[in-house]
Amino acid sequence: MASLDNLPKTFKAISISGPNQPWEVKELPLQQPGSNQVLVRVHACGICASDRWVKEGTWPGLQYPRIPGHEIVGRVAALGEGIVAMQKDDEARGLVQTGNARFQLGGLVGVGWNGGYCGSCVSCRDGEYWTCLKGDVTGFTFDGGVAEYVAVPYNALVSIPESALDNADYAELAPLNCGGVSVYDAIRTSKWKPGDLCVVQGIGGLGHLAVQYAAKMGLTVYAVSSGSSKRDLALSLGAKEYIDSSASDAVAQIQALGGAKLILCTAPYAKVITGILPALAKNGTVTMVSAAMDGEVQVGNVWLNMHRACVRGWCCGASADSEQALRFSTNVGIKSVVAKFALEEYAKAYEAVMDNKARLRNVIVFP
Ligand SMILES: [Zn+2]
Ligand SMILES: [Zn+2]
């Protein structure tokens, strides 16, 4: 039901009024969700490197004021009328048991980068919802989750099993809706076999999740990063070995083992990515999940041919992909390593991410 009777009249959020303006704490009126929207009481929202495009106004067509945030975990606070009707129809048709509707008041949900899809464009007709030509982006094309409440389109919503909270808290689950599903899907859709050697390049916000997913899916994970500070973390998350690329030749070590069938690039530095490519085995796949802004990755044409190599990019997934990622994470005990901040500390937490000073994931939490 869409009644807001039991909810507060206003909610607090972080808002920005224009490009490069300061982040401000605002008190805003709480409104009924639209017919096909769900109102979510936010419990945690992660900060993603891509939030930079909201701050700087570099995302095409971005409108202000805007509330950022697309790594959301919370609970359903109100359902739009269209969703109530749709779920009743599902029950009437016997598609779900009465009382077992997918989204119920109080239910645990997530929201990621994909803010819904149209269902009718050429991408959607191919089942490629994430590349919907009319797709929305949470915290970009509509207000996001660095707020006590957020209204999101029904098909952007991720249903999360309650048992996810047995092993993780809200904050530890939040980044799985963007960083988590990005690496989960990047691995799941790459070509490899259980036991194959997988290099995870970079052990940061994405890399520490990639190590866990790759190891739990059955790959043999070699974590590669500069310096020794991430060694213990990488090994504790499931890496078989850690290579300090500043102290030894990572490519030579990987090639001595026959090369990597899968290289996941998670650190956003074009030179570093270019440098690890020769560690690839014949018929191997390089999947880039990071967004390098410091130049172009260089790939040799003849090297590609002779290796029959696949070099590809990947980003996020749609809500159904996130549901798979969250279910898998719950089953095998994957969670994000986070630092928690209050809403009022958003600017500080954001700057730490952009200055590469956040250890892994910074997450805003709501009491
Ligand atoms: Zn993100
Ligand atoms: Zn579409």
mmCIF file of N, CA and C in Angstrom, residues 24 49 107 111 123 128 158 167 179 183 202 209 327:
data_model
loop_
_atom_site.group_PDB
_atom_site.id
_atom_site.type_symbol
_atom_site.label_atom_id
_atom_site.label_comp_id
_atom_site.label_asym_id
_atom_site.label_seq_id
_atom_site.Cartn_x
_atom_site.Cartn_y
_atom_site.Cartn_z
ATOM 1 N N GLU A 24 25.510 19.064 0.460
ATOM 2 C CA GLU A 24 24.773 19.685 1.563
ATOM 3 C C GLU A 24 23.793 18.685 2.171
ATOM 4 N N ALA A 49 33.308 5.147 -6.879
ATOM 5 C CA ALA A 49 34.166 6.108 -7.583
ATOM 6 C C ALA A 49 33.383 6.869 -8.650
ATOM 7 N N GLY A 107 10.343 -5.639 3.811
ATOM 8 C CA GLY A 107 11.237 -6.593 3.150
ATOM 9 C C GLY A 107 12.617 -5.995 2.865
ATOM 10 N N VAL A 111 19.389 -1.639 -4.134
ATOM 11 C CA VAL A 111 19.314 -0.919 -5.407
ATOM 12 C C VAL A 111 20.749 -0.659 -5.851
ATOM 13 N N SER A 123 17.919 -3.508 -26.866
ATOM 14 C CA SER A 123 18.705 -4.206 -25.839
ATOM 15 C C SER A 123 17.801 -5.035 -24.946
ATOM 16 N N GLU A 128 19.140 -7.946 -22.633
ATOM 17 C CA GLU A 128 20.331 -7.247 -22.121
ATOM 18 C C GLU A 128 19.872 -5.967 -21.421
ATOM 19 N N VAL A 158 16.185 -4.875 -5.993
ATOM 20 C CA VAL A 158 16.820 -6.172 -5.791
ATOM 21 C C VAL A 158 16.253 -6.782 -4.511
ATOM 22 N N ASN A 167 25.291 -13.161 8.193
ATOM 23 C CA ASN A 167 26.751 -13.130 8.073
ATOM 24 C C ASN A 167 27.291 -11.729 7.826
ATOM 25 N N GLY A 179 29.672 -2.640 -6.826
ATOM 26 C CA GLY A 179 30.988 -3.273 -6.939
ATOM 27 C C GLY A 179 30.885 -4.792 -6.953
ATOM 28 N N VAL A 183 31.872 -7.385 -10.319
ATOM 29 C CA VAL A 183 32.907 -8.411 -10.434
ATOM 30 C C VAL A 183 32.297 -9.810 -10.521
ATOM 31 N N GLY A 202 44.938 -5.522 -8.543
ATOM 32 C CA GLY A 202 44.403 -4.447 -7.705
ATOM 33 C C GLY A 202 43.559 -5.023 -6.574
ATOM 34 N N LEU A 209 36.588 -7.694 -3.494
ATOM 35 C CA LEU A 209 35.384 -8.484 -3.783
ATOM 36 C C LEU A 209 35.689 -9.519 -4.872
ATOM 37 N N ARG A 327 22.383 -13.552 -3.749
ATOM 38 C CA ARG A 327 22.093 -14.925 -3.295
ATOM 39 C C ARG A 327 23.384 -15.731 -3.169
#
